[in-house]
């Protein structure tokens, strides 16, 4: 999602909520995001963080990229780099690029650049509906998966376990770039 897709994302969030027959209150309860914040996002009064969008998407039974693709209304099978939507989290500087073509229903590739000193946390619910791997391209990434800590370097690839709260940490002075691979048709993950 490009930073100027805020309005389309607000409408996509509202439409996804309505399609599932959820009120703002029900989505708030399911996601742990306040009703006021959801309303502000849907009215385009607030720009959500990556973690917040992840929580909302998970509560809707979607991945973040599915929500973004819905906002873009795109069904192309080819995603040229110059056309791949990016989104920057204003709070951390985290840059997320949707590498996969929007029409991809089963597999999703997301490139992330995590600035020096940044960290982003996602709740366990974000990992319920997908099988996920993280492949570090450049830099060093500390990935905290529940109580497990994984220190990853270039070329390292980690298969995520059962859903747990997870934090991506770049404790270095250089940017870290990694690819997230999501299998969206895998059966829902079992709790630990």
CSV table of C-alpha atoms in Angstrom, one decimal:
chain,number,residue,atom,x,y,z
A,1,UNK,CA,0.0,0.0,0.0
A,2,UNK,CA,1.4,3.3,-0.9
A,3,UNK,CA,1.2,6.0,1.8
A,4,UNK,CA,-1.5,7.8,-0.3
A,5,UNK,CA,-3.8,4.8,-0.1
A,6,UNK,CA,-5.1,5.8,3.3
A,7,UNK,CA,-8.6,6.6,2.0
A,8,UNK,CA,-8.9,3.3,0.0
A,9,UNK,CA,-7.6,1.4,3.0
A,10,UNK,CA,-10.2,3.1,5.3
A,11,UNK,CA,-12.9,2.0,2.9
A,12,UNK,CA,-11.5,-1.5,2.5
A,13,UNK,CA,-11.4,-1.9,6.3
A,14,UNK,CA,-15.0,-0.7,6.6
A,15,UNK,CA,-16.2,-2.9,3.7
A,16,UNK,CA,-14.4,-6.0,5.1
A,17,UNK,CA,-16.0,-5.4,8.5
A,18,UNK,CA,-19.5,-4.9,6.9
A,19,UNK,CA,-19.0,-8.1,4.7
A,20,UNK,CA,-18.5,-10.1,7.9
A,21,UNK,CA,-21.5,-8.5,9.6
A,22,UNK,CA,-19.3,-7.0,12.3
A,23,UNK,CA,-20.1,-3.8,14.1
A,24,UNK,CA,-17.2,-1.5,15.1
A,25,UNK,CA,-17.7,-2.8,18.7
A,26,UNK,CA,-17.5,-6.4,17.6
A,27,UNK,CA,-14.3,-5.7,15.6
A,28,UNK,CA,-12.9,-3.8,18.6
A,29,UNK,CA,-13.5,-6.8,20.8
A,30,UNK,CA,-12.1,-9.3,18.3
A,31,UNK,CA,-8.9,-7.3,17.6
A,32,UNK,CA,-8.2,-5.5,20.9
A,33,UNK,CA,-8.2,-2.2,19.1
A,34,UNK,CA,-10.5,0.5,20.6
A,35,UNK,CA,-13.8,1.4,18.9
A,36,UNK,CA,-12.6,5.0,18.8
A,37,UNK,CA,-9.5,4.1,16.9
A,38,UNK,CA,-11.3,1.9,14.4
A,39,UNK,CA,-13.8,4.7,13.8
A,40,UNK,CA,-11.0,7.2,13.4
A,41,UNK,CA,-9.3,4.9,10.8
A,42,UNK,CA,-12.5,4.4,8.9
A,43,UNK,CA,-13.2,8.1,8.8
A,44,UNK,CA,-9.6,8.7,7.6
A,45,UNK,CA,-8.8,10.7,10.8
A,46,UNK,CA,-5.9,8.4,11.8
A,47,UNK,CA,-3.1,6.5,10.1
A,48,UNK,CA,-2.8,3.1,11.7
A,49,UNK,CA,0.6,1.5,12.5
A,50,UNK,CA,1.7,-1.8,11.0
A,51,UNK,CA,1.0,-3.6,14.2
A,52,UNK,CA,-2.5,-2.1,14.5
A,53,UNK,CA,-3.4,-3.0,10.9
A,54,UNK,CA,-2.1,-6.5,11.5
A,55,UNK,CA,-4.4,-6.9,14.5
A,56,UNK,CA,-7.4,-5.6,12.5
A,57,UNK,CA,-6.7,-7.8,9.5
A,58,UNK,CA,-6.3,-10.9,11.7
A,59,UNK,CA,-9.6,-10.2,13.5
A,60,UNK,CA,-11.2,-10.0,10.0
A,61,UNK,CA,-9.6,-13.4,9.1
A,62,UNK,CA,-7.4,-11.7,6.5
A,63,UNK,CA,-3.7,-11.1,6.1
A,64,UNK,CA,-2.5,-7.5,5.9
A,65,UNK,CA,-1.7,-7.9,2.3
A,66,UNK,CA,-5.2,-9.1,1.5
A,67,UNK,CA,-6.6,-6.0,3.2
A,68,UNK,CA,-4.2,-3.9,1.1
A,69,UNK,CA,-5.1,-5.7,-2.1
A,70,UNK,CA,-8.7,-5.1,-1.4
A,71,UNK,CA,-8.0,-1.4,-0.9
A,72,UNK,CA,-6.3,-1.3,-4.3
A,73,UNK,CA,-9.0,-3.4,-6.1
A,74,UNK,CA,-6.3,-4.9,-8.2
A,75,UNK,CA,-6.4,-8.4,-9.9
A,76,UNK,CA,-3.1,-8.3,-11.9
A,77,UNK,CA,-0.9,-11.4,-12.0
A,78,UNK,CA,2.4,-9.5,-12.6
A,79,UNK,CA,3.8,-7.1,-10.0
A,80,UNK,CA,6.6,-5.1,-11.4
A,81,UNK,CA,8.9,-3.6,-8.7
A,82,UNK,CA,7.9,0.0,-9.6
A,83,UNK,CA,4.2,-0.9,-9.1
A,84,UNK,CA,4.5,-2.9,-5.9
A,85,UNK,CA,2.7,-1.1,-3.2
A,86,UNK,CA,4.7,0.1,-0.2
A,87,UNK,CA,3.6,1.4,3.1
A,88,UNK,CA,5.7,3.1,5.8
A,89,UNK,CA,4.8,2.9,9.4
A,90,UNK,CA,5.0,6.5,10.6
A,91,UNK,CA,5.9,5.3,14.2
A,92,UNK,CA,8.8,3.1,13.4
A,93,UNK,CA,9.9,3.9,9.8
A,94,UNK,CA,9.2,0.2,9.0
A,95,UNK,CA,8.7,-0.1,5.2
A,96,UNK,CA,6.6,-2.9,3.9
A,97,UNK,CA,6.5,-3.8,0.1
A,98,UNK,CA,3.8,-6.2,-1.2
A,99,UNK,CA,6.0,-8.2,-3.7
A,100,UNK,CA,3.3,-10.7,-4.8
A,101,UNK,CA,0.9,-9.9,-7.5
A,102,UNK,CA,-2.5,-8.8,-6.0
A,103,UNK,CA,-4.2,-11.8,-7.7
A,104,UNK,CA,-2.2,-14.3,-5.6
A,105,UNK,CA,-4.6,-16.2,-3.5
A,106,UNK,CA,-2.4,-18.9,-1.9
A,107,UNK,CA,1.1,-17.5,-1.5
A,108,UNK,CA,2.2,-14.0,-0.4
A,109,UNK,CA,5.6,-12.5,-0.5
A,110,UNK,CA,6.3,-9.3,1.6
A,111,UNK,CA,9.6,-7.5,1.7
A,112,UNK,CA,10.3,-5.5,4.8
A,113,UNK,CA,13.0,-2.9,5.6
A,114,UNK,CA,13.3,-2.4,9.4
A,115,UNK,CA,15.3,0.7,10.3
A,116,UNK,CA,18.2,0.6,12.8
A,117,UNK,CA,16.9,0.5,16.4
A,118,UNK,CA,13.3,-0.2,15.3
A,119,UNK,CA,11.0,-2.9,16.6
A,120,UNK,CA,7.5,-4.0,15.5
A,121,UNK,CA,5.3,-6.3,17.6
A,122,UNK,CA,2.3,-8.4,16.2
A,123,UNK,CA,-0.1,-10.3,18.4
A,124,UNK,CA,-0.5,-14.1,18.1
A,125,UNK,CA,-3.8,-13.6,16.3
A,126,UNK,CA,-1.9,-12.2,13.3
A,127,UNK,CA,-0.4,-15.7,12.7
A,128,UNK,CA,-3.6,-17.8,13.0
A,129,UNK,CA,-4.5,-18.2,9.4
A,130,UNK,CA,-1.1,-18.5,7.7
A,131,UNK,CA,2.0,-20.6,7.6
A,132,UNK,CA,4.9,-18.2,7.6
A,133,UNK,CA,8.6,-18.1,7.0
A,134,UNK,CA,11.1,-15.2,7.4
A,135,UNK,CA,14.2,-15.0,5.1
A,136,UNK,CA,16.8,-12.4,6.0
A,137,UNK,CA,18.2,-10.7,2.9
A,138,UNK,CA,20.5,-8.0,4.5
A,139,UNK,CA,21.5,-7.0,8.0
A,140,UNK,CA,20.6,-8.7,11.3
A,141,UNK,CA,17.2,-9.5,12.7
A,142,UNK,CA,16.2,-10.5,16.2
A,143,UNK,CA,12.9,-12.3,16.0
A,144,UNK,CA,11.2,-12.8,19.4
A,145,UNK,CA,8.6,-15.6,19.0
A,146,UNK,CA,6.7,-15.9,22.3
A,147,UNK,CA,9.5,-16.8,24.7
A,148,UNK,CA,12.0,-17.9,22.0
A,149,UNK,CA,14.6,-15.6,20.6
A,150,UNK,CA,16.0,-16.1,17.1
A,151,UNK,CA,19.0,-14.1,16.0
A,152,UNK,CA,19.1,-14.2,12.2
A,153,UNK,CA,21.6,-13.0,9.6
A,154,UNK,CA,21.7,-12.8,5.8
A,155,UNK,CA,20.5,-16.0,4.2
A,156,UNK,CA,18.9,-17.4,7.4
A,157,UNK,CA,15.3,-18.6,7.0
A,158,UNK,CA,13.0,-19.3,10.0
A,159,UNK,CA,9.8,-21.3,9.9
A,160,UNK,CA,7.4,-19.9,12.5
A,161,UNK,CA,5.9,-22.2,15.1
A,162,UNK,CA,2.4,-22.1,16.6
A,163,UNK,CA,0.9,-18.7,16.9
A,164,UNK,CA,2.6,-16.5,19.6
A,165,UNK,CA,3.1,-12.8,20.1
A,166,UNK,CA,6.1,-11.9,17.9
A,167,UNK,CA,8.5,-9.0,17.8
A,168,UNK,CA,10.8,-8.0,14.9
A,169,UNK,CA,13.8,-6.2,16.3
A,170,UNK,CA,16.7,-4.5,14.6
A,171,UNK,CA,19.2,-3.8,17.4
A,172,UNK,CA,21.9,-2.8,14.9
A,173,UNK,CA,23.0,0.5,13.4
A,174,UNK,CA,22.2,-0.7,9.8
A,175,UNK,CA,18.8,-1.3,8.2
A,176,UNK,CA,17.6,-4.9,8.1
A,177,UNK,CA,15.8,-6.2,5.0
A,178,UNK,CA,13.9,-9.5,5.1
A,179,UNK,CA,11.3,-11.4,3.1
A,180,UNK,CA,8.2,-12.8,4.7
A,181,UNK,CA,6.6,-15.7,2.9
A,182,UNK,CA,3.0,-16.5,3.8
A,183,UNK,CA,1.1,-19.6,2.8
A,184,UNK,CA,-2.5,-18.5,3.1
A,185,UNK,CA,-4.2,-21.8,2.3
A,186,UNK,CA,-2.5,-23.8,5.1
A,187,UNK,CA,-4.9,-25.0,7.7
A,188,UNK,CA,-5.3,-22.6,10.7
A,189,UNK,CA,-2.4,-22.9,13.1
A,190,UNK,CA,-2.9,-24.9,16.3
A,191,UNK,CA,-2.3,-23.1,19.6
A,192,UNK,CA,0.8,-24.2,21.6
